Coordinates of C-alpha atoms in Angstrom, one line a residue:
M1 CA 122.8 11.8 60.2
S2 CA 121.8 14.7 62.2
N3 CA 124.5 16.7 61.5
R4 CA 123.6 17.1 57.7
T5 CA 122.5 20.8 57.0
F6 CA 121.4 22.8 54.2
T7 CA 121.0 26.2 54.7
I8 CA 121.4 29.6 53.0
D9 CA 124.5 32.3 53.6
Y10 CA 122.8 35.3 53.1
E11 CA 126.0 37.5 53.3
N12 CA 127.5 35.3 50.7
D13 CA 124.7 35.0 48.3
T14 CA 125.2 31.3 48.5
F15 CA 123.8 27.6 49.7
L16 CA 125.2 25.8 52.9
K17 CA 125.7 21.8 52.2
D18 CA 126.7 20.9 55.3
G19 CA 128.3 24.1 55.9
K20 CA 130.0 24.5 52.5
P21 CA 129.4 26.0 49.4
F22 CA 127.1 24.7 47.2
R23 CA 125.6 25.3 43.9
Y24 CA 122.8 23.2 41.7
V25 CA 121.7 22.6 37.9
S26 CA 118.7 20.0 38.1
G27 CA 115.5 19.5 35.7
S28 CA 112.4 18.9 36.3
F29 CA 111.3 15.7 35.9
H30 CA 107.4 14.2 36.5
Y31 CA 107.2 10.9 37.2
F32 CA 103.6 10.5 36.6
R33 CA 104.1 11.3 33.0
A34 CA 106.4 8.3 32.3
L35 CA 106.5 4.5 33.2
P36 CA 107.4 3.3 36.6
Q37 CA 110.3 1.3 34.3
K38 CA 111.5 3.9 32.7
W39 CA 112.5 6.3 35.7
R40 CA 115.7 5.4 36.2
E41 CA 117.0 5.1 32.7
I42 CA 115.7 9.0 32.5
L43 CA 116.8 10.1 36.1
K44 CA 120.2 8.6 35.3
T45 CA 120.7 10.2 32.3
M46 CA 119.4 13.3 33.1
R47 CA 122.8 13.1 35.9
A48 CA 124.8 12.0 32.7
G49 CA 123.7 15.8 31.0
G50 CA 126.1 17.5 33.9
L51 CA 122.4 18.0 36.7
N52 CA 123.5 17.4 39.7
A53 CA 119.7 17.7 41.3
V54 CA 116.2 16.9 40.1
D55 CA 112.5 18.7 40.7
I56 CA 109.9 16.4 41.2
Y57 CA 105.9 17.6 41.6
I58 CA 103.7 16.1 42.8
Q59 CA 100.4 15.2 41.9
W60 CA 97.8 15.3 44.5
S61 CA 94.8 14.3 42.5
L62 CA 97.1 10.8 41.0
H63 CA 96.7 9.5 44.5
N64 CA 94.1 10.9 46.0
P65 CA 91.8 10.2 43.0
K66 CA 88.5 9.6 45.1
D67 CA 87.9 11.1 48.3
G68 CA 89.2 8.9 51.0
V69 CA 91.3 6.9 48.6
Y70 CA 95.2 6.9 48.3
N71 CA 97.5 5.5 46.1
F72 CA 101.2 5.4 46.1
E73 CA 101.4 2.1 44.2
G74 CA 103.2 1.9 40.9
I75 CA 103.3 5.1 38.9
A76 CA 102.1 6.4 42.2
N77 CA 105.0 5.0 44.3
V78 CA 106.7 8.4 45.6
S79 CA 109.0 6.6 47.7
D80 CA 110.5 4.4 44.4
V81 CA 111.0 8.1 42.8
I82 CA 113.1 9.5 45.3
E83 CA 115.2 6.1 46.0
A84 CA 115.8 6.5 41.9
A85 CA 116.7 9.5 42.4
K86 CA 119.2 9.0 44.8
E87 CA 120.3 6.0 42.9
A88 CA 121.3 8.1 40.3
G89 CA 123.2 10.5 42.3
L90 CA 120.7 13.1 41.7
Y91 CA 119.6 15.7 44.7
V92 CA 115.6 16.3 45.1
I93 CA 114.1 19.2 45.0
L94 CA 110.7 18.8 45.9
R95 CA 107.2 20.5 44.7
P96 CA 104.2 19.1 46.6
G97 CA 102.1 21.9 45.8
P98 CA 99.1 21.0 46.5
Y99 CA 98.4 23.1 43.5
I100 CA 101.6 22.2 41.0
C101 CA 100.0 23.9 37.7
A102 CA 102.2 21.2 35.3
E103 CA 100.2 21.4 32.6
I104 CA 98.1 19.1 34.4
D105 CA 94.4 19.1 35.0
N106 CA 93.2 21.2 37.9
G107 CA 96.8 21.8 38.3
G108 CA 96.6 18.5 40.5
V109 CA 94.0 19.6 42.4
P110 CA 91.4 16.5 43.1
F111 CA 88.2 17.0 41.5
W112 CA 86.1 15.7 44.4
L113 CA 86.7 18.5 46.5
F114 CA 84.0 20.5 44.2
N115 CA 81.5 17.6 44.6
K116 CA 82.4 17.2 49.0
Y117 CA 82.0 21.4 49.0
P118 CA 80.4 22.7 46.3
G119 CA 81.4 26.6 46.4
I120 CA 84.6 25.8 47.5
Q121 CA 87.5 28.4 47.1
M122 CA 91.1 26.8 45.9
R123 CA 94.3 28.7 47.0
V124 CA 92.8 30.5 49.6
A125 CA 92.0 30.5 53.7
D126 CA 88.9 28.6 52.4
K127 CA 88.5 26.3 55.7
N128 CA 87.5 22.8 53.9
Y129 CA 90.1 23.5 51.4
M130 CA 93.1 23.5 54.0
T131 CA 91.2 21.4 56.0
E132 CA 91.8 18.9 53.1
V133 CA 95.6 20.1 52.7
S134 CA 96.2 18.8 55.5
K135 CA 94.3 15.2 55.5
W136 CA 96.4 15.0 52.0
Y137 CA 99.3 16.1 53.8
A138 CA 99.4 14.2 56.9
K139 CA 99.3 11.1 53.8
L140 CA 101.6 12.2 51.7
M141 CA 104.5 13.9 53.6
P142 CA 104.9 10.5 55.9
H143 CA 106.8 9.4 52.5
F144 CA 109.5 11.5 52.4
V145 CA 110.4 12.2 56.2
P146 CA 113.4 9.8 55.7
H147 CA 114.7 11.3 52.5
F148 CA 114.8 14.9 54.0
Y149 CA 118.4 16.1 53.5
G150 CA 118.9 16.8 57.8
N151 CA 117.2 12.7 57.8
G152 CA 119.7 11.9 55.3
G153 CA 118.0 11.3 52.4
P154 CA 118.7 13.6 48.9
I155 CA 115.8 16.1 49.1
I156 CA 117.4 19.2 50.2
M157 CA 114.6 21.4 49.7
V158 CA 110.8 22.1 49.2
Q159 CA 108.1 24.2 47.9
V160 CA 105.0 25.9 49.5
E161 CA 102.7 26.7 46.7
N162 CA 103.5 27.3 43.3
E163 CA 103.6 30.4 41.3
Y164 CA 101.1 31.7 44.0
G165 CA 101.6 35.4 42.9
A166 CA 100.2 34.4 39.3
F167 CA 97.0 34.1 40.9
K168 CA 96.4 37.3 42.9
K169 CA 94.5 36.5 45.6
C170 CA 97.8 37.9 48.0
D171 CA 96.5 35.4 50.8
K172 CA 98.8 35.6 53.9
V173 CA 96.6 33.7 56.4
Y174 CA 96.6 30.6 53.6
K175 CA 100.3 31.2 52.6
E176 CA 101.4 31.2 56.3
F177 CA 99.4 28.1 57.0
L178 CA 101.0 26.2 54.4
R179 CA 104.1 27.4 55.3
D180 CA 103.5 25.7 59.1
E181 CA 101.7 22.9 57.5
T182 CA 105.1 21.9 55.1
L183 CA 107.1 22.6 58.2
K184 CA 105.6 20.0 60.6
Y185 CA 106.9 17.4 58.0
T186 CA 110.5 19.0 57.0
N187 CA 111.3 20.2 60.6
D188 CA 113.8 22.2 59.3
K189 CA 115.6 19.2 57.6
A190 CA 115.1 20.5 54.0
L191 CA 114.9 24.2 53.7
L192 CA 111.5 25.8 52.1
F193 CA 111.0 28.2 49.1
T194 CA 108.6 29.6 46.7
V195 CA 108.7 30.6 43.1
D196 CA 106.9 33.5 41.1
R197 CA 107.4 35.3 37.9
P198 CA 109.3 38.7 38.0
F199 CA 107.0 41.0 36.9
D200 CA 103.3 42.6 37.8
G201 CA 104.1 42.3 41.5
E202 CA 104.4 38.7 41.7
L203 CA 106.6 38.0 43.3
E204 CA 105.7 40.2 46.3
C205 CA 102.8 38.6 46.5
G206 CA 103.4 34.8 46.7
R207 CA 106.4 35.4 49.0
I208 CA 105.9 34.0 52.6
E209 CA 107.5 35.2 55.4
N210 CA 110.7 32.8 56.8
V211 CA 110.6 31.5 53.6
F212 CA 113.5 31.7 50.5
V213 CA 112.0 33.2 47.6
T214 CA 113.2 32.4 44.3
T215 CA 111.7 33.1 40.3
D216 CA 111.1 32.1 37.0
F217 CA 111.8 33.0 33.6
G218 CA 112.5 31.5 30.2
L219 CA 115.4 32.3 27.2
A220 CA 116.3 35.9 27.3
N221 CA 119.1 38.4 26.8
D222 CA 122.1 39.6 29.2
T223 CA 120.3 42.7 30.0
E224 CA 116.9 40.6 30.6
V225 CA 118.4 38.8 32.6
D226 CA 120.0 41.4 35.2
A227 CA 116.6 42.9 34.9
H228 CA 114.6 39.7 36.4
W229 CA 117.7 39.3 38.9
K230 CA 116.7 43.0 40.1
A231 CA 113.1 42.5 41.0
L232 CA 114.4 39.4 42.8
R233 CA 116.7 41.2 44.7
E234 CA 113.7 44.1 46.0
V235 CA 112.1 41.4 47.3
Q236 CA 114.9 39.6 48.8
P237 CA 118.2 41.7 49.2
K238 CA 120.5 39.0 49.6
G239 CA 120.5 35.1 49.3
P240 CA 121.2 32.7 46.5
L241 CA 120.5 33.8 43.2
V242 CA 117.2 31.0 41.7
N243 CA 115.5 30.6 38.3
T244 CA 113.5 27.2 39.9
E245 CA 111.8 27.1 36.2
F246 CA 113.7 28.1 32.6
Y247 CA 111.7 27.2 30.4
P248 CA 113.9 25.4 27.3
G249 CA 110.6 24.7 25.5
W250 CA 107.0 25.1 25.8
L251 CA 103.4 23.4 25.7
T252 CA 101.1 22.9 23.1
H253 CA 98.0 23.1 22.7
W254 CA 95.8 21.5 20.6
Q255 CA 94.9 23.6 16.9
E256 CA 98.4 25.3 17.4
A257 CA 101.6 24.6 15.9
N258 CA 104.0 22.4 18.2
Q259 CA 105.7 24.6 20.2
R260 CA 109.6 25.0 19.8
R261 CA 112.8 27.0 21.0
P262 CA 115.9 27.7 19.9
A263 CA 118.6 25.4 21.4
E264 CA 121.5 28.3 20.7
P265 CA 120.0 31.2 22.2
L266 CA 118.7 29.0 25.2
A267 CA 122.4 27.8 26.0
A268 CA 123.5 31.9 25.9
T269 CA 120.7 32.8 29.1
L270 CA 122.4 29.4 30.5
R271 CA 125.4 30.8 30.2
K272 CA 124.6 33.9 31.5
M273 CA 122.7 32.7 34.7
L274 CA 125.8 30.3 35.1
K275 CA 128.1 33.1 34.8
D276 CA 125.8 35.4 37.4
G277 CA 126.8 32.6 39.8
A278 CA 122.9 31.0 39.9
N279 CA 121.2 28.1 40.6
V280 CA 119.1 26.8 37.8
N281 CA 116.2 24.2 37.3
F282 CA 115.3 23.4 33.5
Y283 CA 111.4 23.1 33.2
M284 CA 110.9 20.9 31.8
Y285 CA 114.1 18.9 31.2
F286 CA 112.2 15.5 30.4
G287 CA 108.5 16.5 29.8
G288 CA 107.3 12.6 29.2
T289 CA 103.1 12.2 28.1
N290 CA 99.9 13.2 29.4
F291 CA 98.3 9.5 30.1
G292 CA 94.9 8.8 30.6
F293 CA 92.4 12.3 30.8
W294 CA 94.9 13.9 32.9
A295 CA 95.7 16.9 30.2
G296 CA 94.8 20.3 31.6
A297 CA 94.2 23.8 29.6
N298 CA 95.1 27.3 29.5
D299 CA 92.6 30.4 30.3
W300 CA 94.0 31.2 26.6
G301 CA 92.4 31.8 22.8
L302 CA 89.2 32.3 21.2
G303 CA 87.3 31.1 23.8
K304 CA 89.2 31.4 26.3
Y305 CA 90.1 27.5 26.6
M306 CA 92.5 25.9 25.2
A307 CA 93.6 22.5 25.5
D308 CA 96.9 21.1 25.9
I309 CA 97.8 17.8 23.8
T310 CA 98.9 14.5 25.0
S311 CA 102.6 14.5 24.4
Y312 CA 104.4 17.1 26.8
D313 CA 107.6 16.7 24.6
Y314 CA 108.0 20.4 25.7
D315 CA 110.9 20.7 23.2
A316 CA 113.1 19.9 26.3
P317 CA 116.5 18.4 26.3
L318 CA 115.3 15.0 26.4
D319 CA 112.4 14.2 24.1
E320 CA 109.1 12.3 25.4
A321 CA 110.9 9.0 25.4
G322 CA 114.1 9.7 27.1
N323 CA 116.1 10.6 24.8
P324 CA 118.6 13.1 24.7
T325 CA 118.2 16.2 21.8
K326 CA 120.6 19.1 20.8
K327 CA 119.5 21.1 23.4
F328 CA 121.0 17.9 26.5
H329 CA 124.4 18.2 24.2
L330 CA 124.6 21.9 24.1
F331 CA 123.6 22.4 27.9
K332 CA 125.6 20.0 29.2
D333 CA 128.9 21.6 27.7
V334 CA 127.8 25.3 29.7
I335 CA 126.8 23.3 32.5
R336 CA 130.4 21.1 32.9
E337 CA 132.3 25.1 32.7
F338 CA 130.5 26.0 36.1
L339 CA 130.4 22.3 37.9
K340 CA 133.7 20.7 37.2
E341 CA 132.2 17.0 38.0
N342 CA 132.9 13.6 36.8
L343 CA 129.5 12.3 35.1
P344 CA 128.4 9.2 33.8
E345 CA 128.2 8.3 30.0
T346 CA 125.2 9.5 28.4
P347 CA 122.7 6.5 27.2
E348 CA 122.5 5.4 23.9
L349 CA 119.3 6.6 22.2
R350 CA 116.5 3.9 23.3
P351 CA 115.7 1.6 19.2
T352 CA 112.4 2.0 17.7
M353 CA 110.4 0.5 15.6
K354 CA 107.8 0.7 13.1
L355 CA 105.0 -1.9 13.0
E356 CA 103.3 -3.1 9.7
D357 CA 99.6 -1.4 9.8
I358 CA 97.2 -2.8 12.3
C359 CA 93.3 -3.2 11.2
L360 CA 90.9 -2.6 14.1
K361 CA 87.1 -3.8 14.2
P362 CA 84.0 -1.6 14.7
K363 CA 83.1 -3.8 18.3
M364 CA 80.5 -1.6 19.8
K365 CA 78.6 2.2 19.4
I366 CA 78.2 3.6 22.8
L367 CA 74.8 5.5 22.7
T368 CA 73.1 2.3 21.7
D369 CA 71.3 0.5 24.3
E370 CA 74.1 -2.1 24.2
G371 CA 76.7 0.2 24.5
R372 CA 74.7 2.6 27.5
K373 CA 74.5 -0.8 29.3
A374 CA 78.5 -2.1 28.7
L375 CA 80.0 1.0 29.3
G376 CA 78.0 3.7 30.8
T377 CA 76.7 5.0 34.1
P378 CA 72.8 6.4 34.4
Y379 CA 72.5 8.7 37.0
D380 CA 69.6 9.2 39.0
L381 CA 67.5 7.2 36.5
E382 CA 64.0 7.7 38.7
K383 CA 64.1 11.6 38.4
T384 CA 65.4 14.2 35.7
F385 CA 67.3 17.0 36.4
K386 CA 65.7 20.1 35.6
T387 CA 69.2 21.4 34.6
P388 CA 72.0 19.9 32.7
P389 CA 74.0 18.7 36.3
T390 CA 78.0 19.3 36.4
F391 CA 80.9 16.2 36.1
E392 CA 81.2 17.3 39.9
A393 CA 78.1 17.3 40.9
L394 CA 78.0 13.5 39.1
N395 CA 81.3 13.0 40.9
Q396 CA 82.8 12.0 37.5
F397 CA 86.4 12.5 36.6
S398 CA 86.3 12.8 33.3
G399 CA 85.1 11.4 30.3
F400 CA 81.6 12.2 28.5
V401 CA 78.8 12.5 29.7
L402 CA 75.5 12.4 28.0
Y403 CA 72.5 14.7 28.5
E404 CA 69.2 14.0 27.0
T405 CA 65.9 15.5 26.9
K406 CA 62.7 15.9 24.8
L407 CA 62.6 18.6 22.1
P408 CA 59.4 20.9 22.5
K409 CA 57.4 21.3 19.0
F410 CA 58.8 24.1 17.2
T411 CA 57.2 25.6 13.9
R412 CA 60.3 27.5 12.8
D413 CA 62.2 25.4 10.5
P414 CA 65.3 26.0 11.8
S415 CA 65.0 27.2 15.2
Q416 CA 68.7 28.0 16.7
L417 CA 69.9 25.2 19.7
V418 CA 72.2 27.3 22.5
V419 CA 74.0 26.2 24.8
M420 CA 75.4 28.4 27.2
G421 CA 78.3 27.7 29.7
L422 CA 79.4 25.1 27.4
R423 CA 82.5 22.9 28.9
D424 CA 83.6 21.9 26.6
R425 CA 82.8 20.4 23.6
A426 CA 79.8 18.7 22.7
T427 CA 78.3 16.4 20.3
V428 CA 75.1 16.6 19.0
Y429 CA 72.4 14.6 18.2
V430 CA 69.1 13.9 17.7
D431 CA 67.3 10.6 18.0
N432 CA 70.4 9.1 17.6
Y433 CA 71.8 10.6 14.9
L434 CA 74.5 13.8 14.6
V435 CA 73.3 17.1 13.6
G436 CA 76.4 18.9 14.4
V437 CA 79.3 19.9 17.2
L438 CA 78.9 23.2 19.5
S439 CA 83.3 23.5 21.3
R440 CA 84.4 26.0 24.4
E441 CA 87.7 26.5 22.6
N442 CA 86.6 27.7 19.1
A443 CA 83.7 30.0 20.5
I444 CA 80.9 28.2 19.2
N445 CA 77.8 27.5 21.5
S446 CA 74.7 27.4 18.9
L447 CA 73.7 25.4 16.0
P448 CA 70.3 25.6 13.5
I449 CA 67.9 21.7 14.4
S450 CA 65.6 21.3 11.9
A451 CA 61.8 21.1 12.7
G452 CA 60.2 17.4 12.6
I453 CA 63.8 16.0 12.8
G454 CA 63.4 13.9 15.6
D455 CA 61.7 14.1 19.2
K456 CA 65.0 13.4 21.6
L457 CA 68.0 16.1 21.9
Q458 CA 71.4 14.8 22.6
L459 CA 74.0 16.5 23.9
L460 CA 77.5 13.7 24.4
V461 CA 79.6 16.5 26.3
E462 CA 83.5 15.7 26.5
N463 CA 86.0 17.1 29.7
Q464 CA 89.0 17.8 27.5
G465 CA 90.8 19.1 30.8
R466 CA 90.3 21.6 33.8
I467 CA 92.1 24.6 33.7
N468 CA 95.9 24.4 35.4
F469 CA 97.0 27.9 35.1
Q470 CA 95.3 31.1 37.0
V471 CA 91.8 29.7 37.3
A472 CA 90.7 27.3 40.1
D473 CA 86.7 26.7 39.4
D474 CA 87.2 25.1 36.4
L475 CA 83.9 22.6 36.4
K476 CA 83.0 20.8 33.4
G477 CA 79.7 19.3 31.8
I478 CA 76.8 22.4 30.9
L479 CA 76.8 25.5 33.3
G480 CA 74.3 27.4 32.0
D481 CA 71.1 27.2 30.6
V482 CA 70.1 25.0 26.8
T483 CA 67.3 27.2 25.1
L484 CA 65.9 26.9 21.8
Q485 CA 65.5 29.8 20.1
C486 CA 63.4 31.0 17.2
Y487 CA 65.4 33.4 14.2
D488 CA 63.4 36.1 14.4
E489 CA 61.8 36.3 17.7
P490 CA 62.9 37.3 21.2
Y491 CA 60.7 33.7 22.0
V492 CA 63.5 31.4 23.8
T493 CA 61.9 28.2 25.0
K494 CA 64.4 26.6 27.9
L495 CA 64.9 22.9 27.6
E496 CA 64.6 21.1 31.1
N497 CA 63.6 17.9 32.8
W498 CA 67.2 16.4 31.7
T499 CA 68.3 12.2 32.3
A500 CA 72.6 11.9 32.5
T501 CA 74.4 8.9 31.2
G502 CA 78.4 9.0 32.3
Y503 CA 81.2 7.6 30.5
D504 CA 84.4 8.1 32.9
F505 CA 86.2 5.1 31.3
E506 CA 88.3 4.1 34.2
D507 CA 87.3 0.7 34.1
Y508 CA 89.5 -0.8 31.5
A509 CA 87.9 -4.6 32.3
K510 CA 84.3 -3.0 30.9
I511 CA 86.5 -1.7 28.2
E512 CA 87.8 -4.9 27.6
E513 CA 84.9 -7.2 27.8
V514 CA 83.2 -4.7 24.7
A515 CA 86.1 -5.0 22.9
F516 CA 87.4 -8.7 23.1
G517 CA 84.6 -10.5 25.1
N518 CA 82.9 -11.5 21.5
K519 CA 83.5 -11.7 18.3
S520 CA 80.5 -9.5 16.8
E521 CA 80.8 -5.9 14.3
V522 CA 78.5 -3.3 14.4
E523 CA 78.1 -1.5 11.3
I524 CA 79.0 1.8 10.5
Y525 CA 78.3 3.9 7.4
K526 CA 81.1 3.4 4.6
N527 CA 81.9 6.9 4.8
G528 CA 83.6 6.1 8.0
V529 CA 81.4 9.2 9.7
L530 CA 80.1 7.8 13.0
N531 CA 76.3 9.8 12.5
E532 CA 75.2 7.0 15.5
G533 CA 78.0 8.1 18.0
P534 CA 81.3 7.1 19.0
V535 CA 82.9 3.5 18.3
I536 CA 84.7 1.4 20.3
F537 CA 87.2 -0.4 17.6
A538 CA 90.1 -3.5 18.7
A539 CA 92.6 -5.3 17.3
E540 CA 95.3 -7.9 18.3
F541 CA 98.6 -7.7 16.9
D542 CA 102.2 -9.3 18.1
C543 CA 106.1 -7.8 17.8
E544 CA 108.8 -9.8 16.3
E545 CA 110.8 -7.4 18.3
L546 CA 109.8 -4.6 21.4
A547 CA 110.9 -1.3 21.1
D548 CA 109.3 1.9 20.9
T549 CA 107.1 2.9 18.7
Y550 CA 104.7 6.0 17.2
I551 CA 100.8 4.7 16.5
D552 CA 100.0 7.0 13.1
L553 CA 96.7 7.7 13.7
T554 CA 96.6 10.6 11.1
K555 CA 93.5 9.2 9.2
W556 CA 91.6 9.0 12.1
S557 CA 89.5 12.0 13.8
K558 CA 89.3 12.2 17.3
G559 CA 89.3 10.2 20.6
V560 CA 91.2 8.1 23.3
L561 CA 93.9 5.4 23.2
F562 CA 94.2 2.1 25.1
V563 CA 97.3 -0.6 24.8
N564 CA 97.3 -3.4 26.9
G565 CA 94.9 -2.1 29.3
I566 CA 96.6 1.1 29.9
N567 CA 94.9 4.4 28.5
L568 CA 97.5 6.5 26.4
G569 CA 95.8 9.6 26.4
R570 CA 94.0 11.6 23.6
Y571 CA 94.1 11.8 20.3
W572 CA 93.0 14.4 17.6
P573 CA 95.0 14.6 14.3
V574 CA 92.4 16.5 12.2
A575 CA 93.1 19.6 14.6
G576 CA 96.6 18.5 15.5
P577 CA 99.5 19.2 16.0
Q578 CA 100.3 15.8 17.9
R579 CA 99.3 12.9 15.0
T580 CA 101.4 10.0 16.7
N581 CA 101.4 9.1 20.3
Y582 CA 103.6 7.2 21.9
I583 CA 103.8 3.6 23.4
P584 CA 106.8 2.7 24.7
K585 CA 108.5 -0.8 24.7
E586 CA 108.3 -1.2 28.4
L587 CA 104.6 -2.0 28.0
L588 CA 104.4 -4.1 24.8
Q589 CA 105.3 -8.5 24.6
P590 CA 105.9 -10.5 22.1
K591 CA 102.7 -11.7 22.0
G592 CA 98.5 -10.6 22.4
N593 CA 99.4 -7.4 22.3
R594 CA 95.3 -5.2 22.4
I595 CA 94.9 -2.0 21.1
V596 CA 91.3 -0.6 21.4
L597 CA 90.8 3.6 20.0
L598 CA 87.4 5.3 20.9
E599 CA 86.7 7.4 17.9
L600 CA 84.3 10.1 18.4
Q601 CA 84.0 11.2 14.7
K602 CA 85.3 9.8 12.2
A603 CA 86.9 6.5 11.1
P604 CA 89.2 5.5 7.5
S605 CA 87.5 2.6 5.3
D606 CA 90.1 0.5 6.0
K607 CA 90.1 1.1 9.7
C608 CA 94.1 0.5 10.0
V609 CA 96.5 2.6 12.0
S610 CA 99.8 2.7 10.9
F611 CA 103.2 3.3 13.0
S612 CA 106.6 5.5 12.9
K613 CA 109.5 5.5 14.3
V614 CA 109.5 9.1 14.7
A615 CA 106.8 11.7 17.1
L616 CA 104.9 13.5 14.1
L617 CA 104.3 16.8 15.2
D618 CA 103.5 19.9 13.1
D619 CA 105.0 22.6 13.3

């Protein structure tokens, strides 16, 4: 198979596959946002949509969640992803990062690097960062070597870095290091490329010598498309035109309207690009679900921070469940005008079901002594911290950290509590009783504390997702001082001598024991407000049929959903726009299904959840 080649004919502006002109229309598919049982179904549907290639990011943090720990099984089985693409008749465009953005926590770069190397600089020629990238590639890339096109596999192209120009560092040493590190494994058996946006000099900043350059853009009229191609030609005068990220939809944050993009104008943009002879990759073609605590955030909005919702539907040609949408059919018709191929039949829509309401029981308050023992991790109980330590300093990925200290005596009633550098959201308690909420997203970092209400200040800080684009140092917890300040005096008391208890919720066995290990229940206030901290709610249920469903949490407030041991992500219907969480049929069983909610703020009076046959996201 050594005679297989994938190269570029720069003179004729085309790719050459085995010496013959070749063009691709591909779609992005994130294996980490779908259950492995669904991979083949989704990839076959993508092929049925007219695609001849699939674009696959690799999430470093999924495969290397802790220093020295590697995972390539289950949802992390990258070899099986490639095999599934090959079975579907799709070539593969591999995007290993190591930074990928992708609206994934920290852009896919593992959080533990901040713990191992305090002050580490990501995505530049930092010795420690480059050392860890080399170690990671030595674990990752051998999985792909047999699958490179020149070795007989479907991988035709491999990306080096990702939208590096937007990072504005333009670090030539780092870029060439990563190129050479990639070449160690591809060995010219697959084509290397970069991608950058066509404005503000980003293409030039991200360009790497001897690496093919591509660009990315979304909905555009003919004049705008021509302008984008012109920008690409200014840094790469010849070669095939490629839009590596053509956006048929967009990402959505909590507290904003669900993002949509119109189908017909997008089809017109697609037709224009294909008439120009371009190669196109849809980002996303299938989005999926931000499982667990993997959803990222952006450096936008009121507080320069906006967290991504759990659904990654993206208004893509395939919806969150993998079903074809109007865009699927429109785009397929356009693609078939240019790629004359026999395509498989479009699969039927996945059936959905609406289960009867399920009422849950409150099983444990997590801030009680019992809750701390069952679900918490006390850090350094033999001493206190002068200032609150970050999640990263505690080597905790996500979830929550409870910071506690003794309140000083104060006579100004009330006095202003100020938390500087909050990342990201803090529920404030005094002597285990709720007094308010602070929010990085909404630029609220202070609240009044009444004198004499208690002795112990408690800040339960939630990591809502690390920023995934442009920013590369989004540490979590409390990064500044916590002070008590009187309204009418300049005097400020800096609060010190903190303890920290972590609630990472990574060990589901602990949650299972709390939720189902005994039959006792805890009392909560009749109005449902959880004044004494978050509560674990649980129930069991059966399914007469197995089909996809959407759990409707509209009556609940904010928290985390677990079904049959899998963390299906955050919910926050009071903020919206997402009101349902997707439950794939592959996760369910006829008898003995288990649901757990970690509710943070308020439960409905009946403590019940409903279900829907469709996703509910407010426009």
